[in-house]
Coordinates of C-alpha atoms and ligand atoms in Angstrom, one line a residue:
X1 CA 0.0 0.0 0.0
X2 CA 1.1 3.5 -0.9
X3 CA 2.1 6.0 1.9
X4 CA -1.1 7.8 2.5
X5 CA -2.0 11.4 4.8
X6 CA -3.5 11.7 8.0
X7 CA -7.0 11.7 6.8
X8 CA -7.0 9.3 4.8
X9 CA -4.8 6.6 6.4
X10 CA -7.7 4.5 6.5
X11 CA -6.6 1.1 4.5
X12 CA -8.9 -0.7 2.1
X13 CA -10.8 -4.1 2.0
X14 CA -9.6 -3.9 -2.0
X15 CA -6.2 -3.5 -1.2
X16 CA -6.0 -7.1 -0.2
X17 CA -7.9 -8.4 -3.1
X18 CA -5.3 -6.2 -5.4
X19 CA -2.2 -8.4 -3.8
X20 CA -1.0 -10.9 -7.3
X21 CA 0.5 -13.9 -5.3
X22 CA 0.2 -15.9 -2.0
X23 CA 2.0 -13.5 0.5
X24 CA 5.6 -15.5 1.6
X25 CA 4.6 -18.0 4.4
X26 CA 6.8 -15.8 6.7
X27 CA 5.4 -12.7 6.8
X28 CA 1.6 -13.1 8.9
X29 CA 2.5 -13.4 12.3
X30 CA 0.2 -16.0 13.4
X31 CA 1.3 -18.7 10.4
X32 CA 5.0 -18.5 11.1
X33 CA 6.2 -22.6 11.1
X34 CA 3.0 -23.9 10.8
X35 CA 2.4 -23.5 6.9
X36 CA 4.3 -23.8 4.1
X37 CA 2.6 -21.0 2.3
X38 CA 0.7 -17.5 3.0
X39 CA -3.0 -17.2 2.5
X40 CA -4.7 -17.2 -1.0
X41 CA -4.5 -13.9 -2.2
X42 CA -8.9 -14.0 -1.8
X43 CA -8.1 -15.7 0.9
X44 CA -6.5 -12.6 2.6
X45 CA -9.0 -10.3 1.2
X46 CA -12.1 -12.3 2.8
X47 CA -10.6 -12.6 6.1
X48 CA -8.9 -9.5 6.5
X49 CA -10.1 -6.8 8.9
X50 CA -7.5 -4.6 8.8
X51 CA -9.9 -2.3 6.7
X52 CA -12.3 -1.6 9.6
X53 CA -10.2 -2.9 12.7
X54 CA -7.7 -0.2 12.4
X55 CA -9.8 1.8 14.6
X56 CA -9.0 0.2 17.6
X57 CA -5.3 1.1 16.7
X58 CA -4.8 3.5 20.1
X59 CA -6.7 1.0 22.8
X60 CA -4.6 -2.3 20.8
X61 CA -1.6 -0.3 21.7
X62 CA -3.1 0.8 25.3
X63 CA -3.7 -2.6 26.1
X64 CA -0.2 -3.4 24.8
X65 CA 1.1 -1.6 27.3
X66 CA -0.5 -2.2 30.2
X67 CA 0.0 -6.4 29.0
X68 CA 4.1 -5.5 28.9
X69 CA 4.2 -3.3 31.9
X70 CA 2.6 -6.5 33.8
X71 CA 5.1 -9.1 32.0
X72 CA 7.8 -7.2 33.5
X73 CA 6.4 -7.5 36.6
X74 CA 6.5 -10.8 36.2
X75 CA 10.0 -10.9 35.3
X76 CA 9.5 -11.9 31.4
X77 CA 10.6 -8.9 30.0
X78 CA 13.1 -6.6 31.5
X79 CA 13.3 -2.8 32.6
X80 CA 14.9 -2.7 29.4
X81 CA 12.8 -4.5 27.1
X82 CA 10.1 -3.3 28.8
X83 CA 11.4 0.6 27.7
X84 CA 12.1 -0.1 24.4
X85 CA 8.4 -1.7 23.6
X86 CA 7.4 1.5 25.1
X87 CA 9.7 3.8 23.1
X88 CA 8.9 1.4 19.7
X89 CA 4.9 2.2 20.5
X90 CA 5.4 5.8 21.1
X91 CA 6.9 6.0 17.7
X92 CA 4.3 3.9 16.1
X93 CA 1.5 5.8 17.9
X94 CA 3.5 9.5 16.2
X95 CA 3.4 7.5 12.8
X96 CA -0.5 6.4 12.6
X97 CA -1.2 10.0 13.5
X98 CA 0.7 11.4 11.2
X99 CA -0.9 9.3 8.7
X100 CA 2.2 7.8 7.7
X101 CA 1.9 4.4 9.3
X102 CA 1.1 1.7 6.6
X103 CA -1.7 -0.9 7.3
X104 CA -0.9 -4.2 5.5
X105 CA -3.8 -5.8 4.9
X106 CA -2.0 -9.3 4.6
X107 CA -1.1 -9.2 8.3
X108 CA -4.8 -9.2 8.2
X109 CA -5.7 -7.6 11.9
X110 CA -4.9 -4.2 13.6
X111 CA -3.1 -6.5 16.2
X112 CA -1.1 -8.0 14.0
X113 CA 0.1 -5.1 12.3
X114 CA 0.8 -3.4 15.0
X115 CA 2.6 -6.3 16.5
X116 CA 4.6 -7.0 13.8
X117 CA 5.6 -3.1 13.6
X118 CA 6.8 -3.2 16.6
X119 CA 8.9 -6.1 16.6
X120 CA 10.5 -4.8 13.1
X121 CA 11.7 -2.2 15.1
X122 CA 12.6 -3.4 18.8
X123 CA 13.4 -7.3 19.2
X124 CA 11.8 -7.8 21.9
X125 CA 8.3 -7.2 20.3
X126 CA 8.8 -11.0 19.8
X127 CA 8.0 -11.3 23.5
X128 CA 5.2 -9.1 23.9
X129 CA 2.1 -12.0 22.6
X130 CA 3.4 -14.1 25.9
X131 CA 0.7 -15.5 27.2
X132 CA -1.9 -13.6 24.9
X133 CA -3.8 -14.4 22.3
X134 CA -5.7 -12.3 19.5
X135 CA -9.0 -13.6 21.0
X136 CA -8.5 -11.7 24.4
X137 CA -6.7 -8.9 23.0
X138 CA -9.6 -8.2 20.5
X139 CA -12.2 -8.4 23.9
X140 CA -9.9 -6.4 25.3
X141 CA -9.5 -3.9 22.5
X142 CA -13.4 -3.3 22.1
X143 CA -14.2 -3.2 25.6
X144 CA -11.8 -0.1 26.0
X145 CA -12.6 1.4 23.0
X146 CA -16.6 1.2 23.1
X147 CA -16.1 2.5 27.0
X148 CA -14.6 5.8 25.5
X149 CA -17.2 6.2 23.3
X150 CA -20.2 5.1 25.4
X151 CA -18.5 8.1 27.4
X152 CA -18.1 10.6 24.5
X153 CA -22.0 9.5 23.8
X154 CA -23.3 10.2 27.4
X155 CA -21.8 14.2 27.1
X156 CA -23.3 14.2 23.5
X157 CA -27.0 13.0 25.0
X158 CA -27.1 15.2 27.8
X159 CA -26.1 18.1 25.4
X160 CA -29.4 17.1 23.3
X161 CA -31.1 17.1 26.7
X162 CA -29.8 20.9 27.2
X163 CA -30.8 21.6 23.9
X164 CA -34.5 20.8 24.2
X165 CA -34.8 22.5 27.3
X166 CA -33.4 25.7 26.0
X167 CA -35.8 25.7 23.3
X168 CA -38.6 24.6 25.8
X169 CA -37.6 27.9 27.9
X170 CA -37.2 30.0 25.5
X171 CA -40.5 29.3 24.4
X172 CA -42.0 29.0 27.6
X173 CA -45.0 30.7 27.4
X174 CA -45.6 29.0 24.3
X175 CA -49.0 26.7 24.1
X176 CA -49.7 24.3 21.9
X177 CA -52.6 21.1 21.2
X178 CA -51.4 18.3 22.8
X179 CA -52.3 15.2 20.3
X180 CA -53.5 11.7 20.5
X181 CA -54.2 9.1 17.7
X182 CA -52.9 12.8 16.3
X183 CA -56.2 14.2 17.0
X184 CA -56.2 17.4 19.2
X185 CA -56.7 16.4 22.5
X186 CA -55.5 18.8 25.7
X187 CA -54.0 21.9 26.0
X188 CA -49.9 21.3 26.4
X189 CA -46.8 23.8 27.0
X190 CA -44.9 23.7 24.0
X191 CA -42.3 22.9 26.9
X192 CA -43.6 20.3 28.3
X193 CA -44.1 18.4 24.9
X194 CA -40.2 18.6 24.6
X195 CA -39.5 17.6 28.0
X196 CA -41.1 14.5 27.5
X197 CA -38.1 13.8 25.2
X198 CA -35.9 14.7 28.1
X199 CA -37.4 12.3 30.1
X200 CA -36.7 9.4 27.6
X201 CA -33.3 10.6 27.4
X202 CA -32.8 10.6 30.9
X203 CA -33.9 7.1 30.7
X204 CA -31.0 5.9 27.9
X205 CA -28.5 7.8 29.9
X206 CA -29.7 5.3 32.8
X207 CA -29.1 3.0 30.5
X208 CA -25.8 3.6 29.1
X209 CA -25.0 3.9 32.3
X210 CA -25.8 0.5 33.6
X211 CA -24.4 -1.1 30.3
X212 CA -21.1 0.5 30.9
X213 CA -20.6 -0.8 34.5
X214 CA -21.3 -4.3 33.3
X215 CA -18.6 -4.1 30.0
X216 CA -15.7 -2.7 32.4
X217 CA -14.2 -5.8 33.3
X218 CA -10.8 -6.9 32.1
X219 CA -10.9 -9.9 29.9
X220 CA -7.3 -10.1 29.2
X221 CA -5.3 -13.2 30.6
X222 CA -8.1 -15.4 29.5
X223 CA -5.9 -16.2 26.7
X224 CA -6.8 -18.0 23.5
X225 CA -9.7 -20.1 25.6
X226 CA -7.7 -21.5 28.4
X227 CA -5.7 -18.8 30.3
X228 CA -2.1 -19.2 30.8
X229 CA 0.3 -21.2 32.9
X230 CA 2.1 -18.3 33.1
X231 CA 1.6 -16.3 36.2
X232 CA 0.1 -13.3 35.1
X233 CA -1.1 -10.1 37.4
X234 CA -4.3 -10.0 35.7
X235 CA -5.4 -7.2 38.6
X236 CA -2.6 -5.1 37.8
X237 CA -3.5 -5.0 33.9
X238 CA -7.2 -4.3 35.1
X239 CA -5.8 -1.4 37.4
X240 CA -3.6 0.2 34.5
X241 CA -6.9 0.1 32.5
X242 CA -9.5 1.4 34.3
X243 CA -11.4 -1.9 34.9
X244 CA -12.5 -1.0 38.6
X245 CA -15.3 -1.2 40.7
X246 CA -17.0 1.9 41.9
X247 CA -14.0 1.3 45.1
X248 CA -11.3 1.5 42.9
X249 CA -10.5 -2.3 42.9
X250 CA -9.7 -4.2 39.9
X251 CA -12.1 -6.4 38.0
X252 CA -11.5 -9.0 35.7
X253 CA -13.4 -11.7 33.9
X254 CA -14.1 -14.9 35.7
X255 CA -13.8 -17.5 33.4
X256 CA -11.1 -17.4 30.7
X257 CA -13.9 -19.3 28.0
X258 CA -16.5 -16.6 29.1
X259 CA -13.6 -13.9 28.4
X260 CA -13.3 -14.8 24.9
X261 CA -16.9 -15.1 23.5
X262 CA -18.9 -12.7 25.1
X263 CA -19.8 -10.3 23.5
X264 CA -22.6 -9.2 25.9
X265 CA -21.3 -5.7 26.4
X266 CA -21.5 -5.1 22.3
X267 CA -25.2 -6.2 22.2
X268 CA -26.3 -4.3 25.5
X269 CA -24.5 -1.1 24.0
X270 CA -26.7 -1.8 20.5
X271 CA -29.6 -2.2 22.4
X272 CA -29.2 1.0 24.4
X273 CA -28.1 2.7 20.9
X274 CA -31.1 1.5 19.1
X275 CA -33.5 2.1 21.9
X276 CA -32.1 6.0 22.1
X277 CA -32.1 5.9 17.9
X278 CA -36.1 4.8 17.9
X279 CA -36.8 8.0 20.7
X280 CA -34.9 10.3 18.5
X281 CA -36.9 8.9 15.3
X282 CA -40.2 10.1 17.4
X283 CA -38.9 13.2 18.4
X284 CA -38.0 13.6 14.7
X285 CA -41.6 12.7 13.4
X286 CA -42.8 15.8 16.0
X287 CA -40.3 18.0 14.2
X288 CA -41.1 16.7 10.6
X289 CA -44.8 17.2 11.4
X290 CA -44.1 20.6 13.1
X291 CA -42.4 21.9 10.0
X292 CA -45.3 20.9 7.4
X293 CA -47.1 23.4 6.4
X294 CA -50.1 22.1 7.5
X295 CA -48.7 22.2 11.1
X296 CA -46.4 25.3 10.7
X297 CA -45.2 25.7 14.5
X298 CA -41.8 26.2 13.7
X299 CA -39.0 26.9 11.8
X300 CA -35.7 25.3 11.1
X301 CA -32.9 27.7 10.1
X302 CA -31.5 27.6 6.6
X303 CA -28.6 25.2 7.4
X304 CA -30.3 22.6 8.9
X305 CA -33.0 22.4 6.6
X306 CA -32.3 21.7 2.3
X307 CA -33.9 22.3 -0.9
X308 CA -35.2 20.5 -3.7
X309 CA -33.2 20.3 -7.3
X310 CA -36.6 20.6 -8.8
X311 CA -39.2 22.9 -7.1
X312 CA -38.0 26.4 -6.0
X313 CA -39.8 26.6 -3.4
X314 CA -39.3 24.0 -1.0
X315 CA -37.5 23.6 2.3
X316 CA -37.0 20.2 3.9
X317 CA -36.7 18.7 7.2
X318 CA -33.8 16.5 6.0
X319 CA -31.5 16.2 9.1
X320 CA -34.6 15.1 11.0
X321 CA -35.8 12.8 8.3
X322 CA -32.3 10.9 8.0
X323 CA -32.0 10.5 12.1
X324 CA -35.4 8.8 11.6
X325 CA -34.6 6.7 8.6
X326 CA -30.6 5.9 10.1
X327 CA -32.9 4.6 12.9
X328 CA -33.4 1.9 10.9
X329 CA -29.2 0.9 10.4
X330 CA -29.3 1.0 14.3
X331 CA -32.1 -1.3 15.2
X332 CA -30.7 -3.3 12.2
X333 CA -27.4 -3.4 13.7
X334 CA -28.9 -5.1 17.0
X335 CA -30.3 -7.3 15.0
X336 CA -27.2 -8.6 13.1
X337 CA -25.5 -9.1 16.5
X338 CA -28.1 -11.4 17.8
X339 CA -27.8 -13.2 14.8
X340 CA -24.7 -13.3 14.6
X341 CA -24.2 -14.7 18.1
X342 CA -26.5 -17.1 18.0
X343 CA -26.2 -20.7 17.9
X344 CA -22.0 -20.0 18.0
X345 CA -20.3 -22.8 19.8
X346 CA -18.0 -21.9 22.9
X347 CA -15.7 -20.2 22.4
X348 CA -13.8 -17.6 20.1
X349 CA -15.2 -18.5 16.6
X350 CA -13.7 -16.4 13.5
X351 CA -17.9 -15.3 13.6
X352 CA -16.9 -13.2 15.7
X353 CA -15.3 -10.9 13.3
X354 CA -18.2 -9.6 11.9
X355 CA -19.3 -7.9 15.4
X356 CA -17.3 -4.9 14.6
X357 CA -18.3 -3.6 11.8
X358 CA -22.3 -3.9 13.3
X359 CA -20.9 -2.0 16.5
X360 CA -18.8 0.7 14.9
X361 CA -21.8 1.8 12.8
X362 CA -24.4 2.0 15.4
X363 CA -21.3 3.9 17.5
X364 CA -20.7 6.8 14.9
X365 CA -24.2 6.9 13.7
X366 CA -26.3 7.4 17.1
X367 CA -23.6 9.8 17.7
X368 CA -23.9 11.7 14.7
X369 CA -27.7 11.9 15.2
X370 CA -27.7 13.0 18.5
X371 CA -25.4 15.8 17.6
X372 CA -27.1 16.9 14.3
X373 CA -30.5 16.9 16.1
X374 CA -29.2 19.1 19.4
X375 CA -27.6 21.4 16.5
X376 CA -31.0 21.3 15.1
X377 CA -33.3 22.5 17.9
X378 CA -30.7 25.5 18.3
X379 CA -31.6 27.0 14.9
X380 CA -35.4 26.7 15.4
X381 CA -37.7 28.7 16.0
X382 CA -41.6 28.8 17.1
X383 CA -44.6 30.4 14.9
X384 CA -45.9 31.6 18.4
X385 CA -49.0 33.1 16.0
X386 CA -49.8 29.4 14.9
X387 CA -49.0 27.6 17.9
X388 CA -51.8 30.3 19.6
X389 CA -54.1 30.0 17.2
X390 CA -54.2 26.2 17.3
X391 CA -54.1 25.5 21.1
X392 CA -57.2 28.3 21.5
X393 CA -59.4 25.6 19.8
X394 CA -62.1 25.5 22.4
X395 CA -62.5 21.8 21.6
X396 CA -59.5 21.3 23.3
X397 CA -60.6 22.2 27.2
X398 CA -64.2 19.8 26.6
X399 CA -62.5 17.3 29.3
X400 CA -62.0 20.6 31.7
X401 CA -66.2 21.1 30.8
X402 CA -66.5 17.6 32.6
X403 CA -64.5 18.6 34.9
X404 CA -66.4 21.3 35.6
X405 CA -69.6 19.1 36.1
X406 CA -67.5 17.1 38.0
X407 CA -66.4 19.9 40.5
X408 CA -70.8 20.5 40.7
X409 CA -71.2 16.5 41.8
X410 CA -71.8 15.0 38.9
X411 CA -70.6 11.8 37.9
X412 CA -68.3 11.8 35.2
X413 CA -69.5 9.5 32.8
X414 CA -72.8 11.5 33.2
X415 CA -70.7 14.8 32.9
X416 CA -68.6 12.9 29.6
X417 CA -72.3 12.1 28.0
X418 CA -73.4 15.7 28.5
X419 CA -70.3 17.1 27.2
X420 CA -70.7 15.0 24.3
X421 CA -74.1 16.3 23.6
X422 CA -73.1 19.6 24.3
X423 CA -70.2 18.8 21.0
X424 CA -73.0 17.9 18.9
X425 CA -75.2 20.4 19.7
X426 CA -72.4 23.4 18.8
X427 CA -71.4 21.1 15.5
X428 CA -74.7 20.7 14.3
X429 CA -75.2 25.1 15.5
X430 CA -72.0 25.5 13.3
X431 CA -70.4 27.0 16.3
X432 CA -67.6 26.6 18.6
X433 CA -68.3 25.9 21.9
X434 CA -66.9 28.5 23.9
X435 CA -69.9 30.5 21.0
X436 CA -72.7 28.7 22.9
X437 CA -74.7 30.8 25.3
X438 CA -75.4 30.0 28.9
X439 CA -79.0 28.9 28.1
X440 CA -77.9 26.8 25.3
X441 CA -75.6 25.1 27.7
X442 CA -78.4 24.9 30.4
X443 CA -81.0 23.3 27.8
X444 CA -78.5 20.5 27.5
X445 CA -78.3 19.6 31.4
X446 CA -79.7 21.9 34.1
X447 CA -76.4 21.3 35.6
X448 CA -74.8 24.2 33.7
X449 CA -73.8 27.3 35.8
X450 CA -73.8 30.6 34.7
X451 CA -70.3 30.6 35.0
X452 CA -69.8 28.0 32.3
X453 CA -68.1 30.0 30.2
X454 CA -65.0 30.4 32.2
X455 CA -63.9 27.3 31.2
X456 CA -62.5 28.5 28.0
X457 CA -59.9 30.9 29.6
X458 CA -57.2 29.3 28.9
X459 CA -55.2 30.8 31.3
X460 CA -57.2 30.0 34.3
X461 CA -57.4 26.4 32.1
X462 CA -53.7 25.8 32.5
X463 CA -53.0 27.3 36.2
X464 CA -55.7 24.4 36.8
X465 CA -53.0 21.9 35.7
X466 CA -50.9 21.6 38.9
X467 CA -50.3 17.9 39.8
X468 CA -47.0 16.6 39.7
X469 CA -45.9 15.8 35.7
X470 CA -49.2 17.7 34.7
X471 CA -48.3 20.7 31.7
X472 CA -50.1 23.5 34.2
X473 CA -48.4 26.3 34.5
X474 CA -46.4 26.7 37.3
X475 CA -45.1 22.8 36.5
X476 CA -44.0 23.4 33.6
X477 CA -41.5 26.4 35.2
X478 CA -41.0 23.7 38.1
X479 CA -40.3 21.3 35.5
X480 CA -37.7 23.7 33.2
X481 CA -36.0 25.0 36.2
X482 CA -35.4 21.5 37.4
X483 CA -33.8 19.9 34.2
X484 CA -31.5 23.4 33.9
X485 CA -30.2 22.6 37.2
X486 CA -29.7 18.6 36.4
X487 CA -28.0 19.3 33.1
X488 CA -26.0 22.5 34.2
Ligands
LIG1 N1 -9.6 -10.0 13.7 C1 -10.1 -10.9 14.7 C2 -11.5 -10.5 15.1 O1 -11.8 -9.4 14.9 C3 -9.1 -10.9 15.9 C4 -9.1 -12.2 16.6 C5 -8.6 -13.3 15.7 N2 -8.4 -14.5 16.4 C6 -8.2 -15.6 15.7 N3 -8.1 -16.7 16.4 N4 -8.2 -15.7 14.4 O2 -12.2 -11.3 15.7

């Protein structure tokens, strides 16, 4: 493979399939004696993963480290050796950066590659795979490296939780018709519509939460299946990496078979991932919805919206539309993992491969989405004038009118039947019924006040609203000022 920059370092499945010949039997590091030849040149190219594993590049060599550092504890390598592996990675790490470090795709894996790197350039590389194998450093690898991002994600989900409560308070007088089977139902704050969504997000942060306490364990030292007879410091390897409990102590995998095959953490991350990526799609439907004209209750600035080649005039909602359709590559992605696992024997079976790609896309797309969609709801805007308009439909408050009969000691399936009568009455008048006068209220039921009409302020209608999770007024504030404390 050619030299390539920084950027685009990345190498390619096709780079494999490009190689003419059998690659010499000595140059894989996991074939040396054992075969006479190299792989078939397709061979190579099916069973590489060099061309998506490359990623894991910085937590291979992190775990490399920590796996020396420990061996020299154990007196396998020396201060000296130990230093030069050291000194060999921290050149290797300045190459990959500087996008001059060349991925060979016929050493197949990023540990390979990096492996055989280093012992190109410091001898006692050759000692480093003591008591290791590629099917706990790979557990190893993705357990570090998903832990970082499930860490990146958690900042990026509570920034989309900030994000819809700043447009819920700056909007905060704002009132809107709350829906069912999308059929105006109640009166809501705008607010309280969005903090809904918080709530669910609340509820993946939980999640990702609990997922990430279960996948920091240390799997390393389980070995190919078996361990090692070596006496290896496993807890000082989980230490140097982070793998403690919530006292600081080390943890590490149980059972060396269990080390190498699950993949638990992968599919409880997916889960989480997909579970956040359906609760984005719904809060993208809202916004989709809330941008038709039909709706018209807000606005999405220029650079978050797009055009159509065709007609002049349009303006789409694509950001939101792709975070619901990429929904489906997420859910997807869960799905493939299941499968995937599924029916696989005990214990590291080359299956396994395929997990990676699944988890890397699900790990860069929900991200993406929940940044794009927090980016979003800061260029957007409310039609106050349409959201007033459409939550002043009196038709909306004709559960408060039962309410009302209520409040007089009526029952309430009495006060729903004379409500509904009441509805039918001002349809078949052609008027609305906050339009109805007293005595066409009282020829319905005799239970009518003269105060009937109050009902419809809407004002008065939403200070009503005070129970705990309600959208009244002074909740919704309670509400707002609550989350801008959590999330500050
Ligand atoms: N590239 C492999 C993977 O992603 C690493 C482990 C390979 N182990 C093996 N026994 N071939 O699963």
């Amino acid at each position: 493979m050619a030299k390539t920059s920084a950027k685009s370092n990345r190498p390619s499945a096709t780079a494999a399939s490009a190689t003419p010949a059998p690659a010499p039997a000595s140059s894989p590091v996991s074939r040396s004696g054992r075969f006479g030849t190299g792989p078939a040149a397709d061979v190579a190219a099916f069973s590489e993963s060099i061309s998506f594993d490359w990623q894991l590049w910085r937590h291979d060599i992190r775990g490399s480290l920590a796996h020396a550092a420990m061996l020299k504890k154990i007196g396998i390598l020396t201060a000296a050796e130990l230093q030069a592996i050291q000194t060999g990675f921290a050149e290797i790490t300045a190459d990959v950066e500087a996008g001059r470090f060349v991925w060979n795709p016929q050493l197949e894996d990023v540990h390979m590659n990096l492996e055989a790197e280093l012992t190109r350039r410091v001898p006692a590389g050759a000692k480093l795979h003591t008591a290791r194998s590629r099917n706990d450093q790979v557990a190893l690898d993705v357990r570090l490296w998903l832990r970082d991002e499930m860490d990146v994600l958690a900042g990026e989900l509570r920034a989309l939780q900030a994000a819809l409560v700043r447009l819920g308070a700056r909007n905060e007088t704002v009132l809107i018709p709350g829906y069912t089977h999308l059929q105006r139902a109640q009166p809501v704050y705008f607010a309280h519509h969005l903090l809904a969504y918080v709530e669910m997000l609340q509820r993946d942060a939980g999640r990702l939460q609990d997922a990430r306490q279960r996948l920091n364990v240390c799997p390393l030292g389980s070995g190919a299946l078996a361990g090692s007879t070596l006496p290896l410091d496993r807890e000082f390897v989980a230490l140097q990496l982070g793998f403690v409990d919530e006292r600081g102590r080390p943890r590490v995998t149980q059972n060396s078979m269990d080390g190498v095959s699950d993949r638990d953490f992968m599919v409880e991350f997916c889960a989480v991932a997909a579970l956040m990526a359906v609760h984005l799609s719904r809060l993208s439907e809202d916004i989709i919805l809330w941008f038709s004209s039909e709706f018209s209750f807000i606005r999405i600035g220029d650079a978050y919206t797009t055009g159509s080649s065709l007609m002049p005039q349009k303006k789409n909602p694509d950001i939101a539309e792709l975070t619901r359709g990429k929904t489906g590559r997420v859910v997807g992605n869960l799905m493939s993992l299941l499968t995937l696992l599924k029916g696989l024997p005990m214990t590291y079976n080359r299956d396994l491969q395929e997990d990676k790609e699944r988890l890397f896309d699900t790990t860069h797309t929900i991200r993406a989405c929940v940044r794009l969609t927090g980016a979003m709801l800061d260029q957007t805007e409310v039609n106050t004038a349409t959201c007033a308009a459409a939550a002043r439909d009196p038709q909306l408050l004709a559960t408060d009118l039962a309410d009302y009969l209520v409040r007089r000691g009526l029952p309430f399936r009495q006060a729903h039947h004379v409500v509904g009568a009441v509805v039918a009455r001002a349809e078949k008048l052609g008027r609305p019924l906050n339009e109805l006068s007293v005595a066409e209220y009282q020829s319905v039921s005799a239970e009518f006040g003269a105060d009937v009409l109050s009902t419809f302020d809407l004002e008065r209608a939403m200070a009503r609203r005070s129970i705990t999770g309600a959208p009244g007024t002074r909740e919704v504030r309670k509400q707002l000022a609550r989350w801008q404390k959590l999330l500050a």
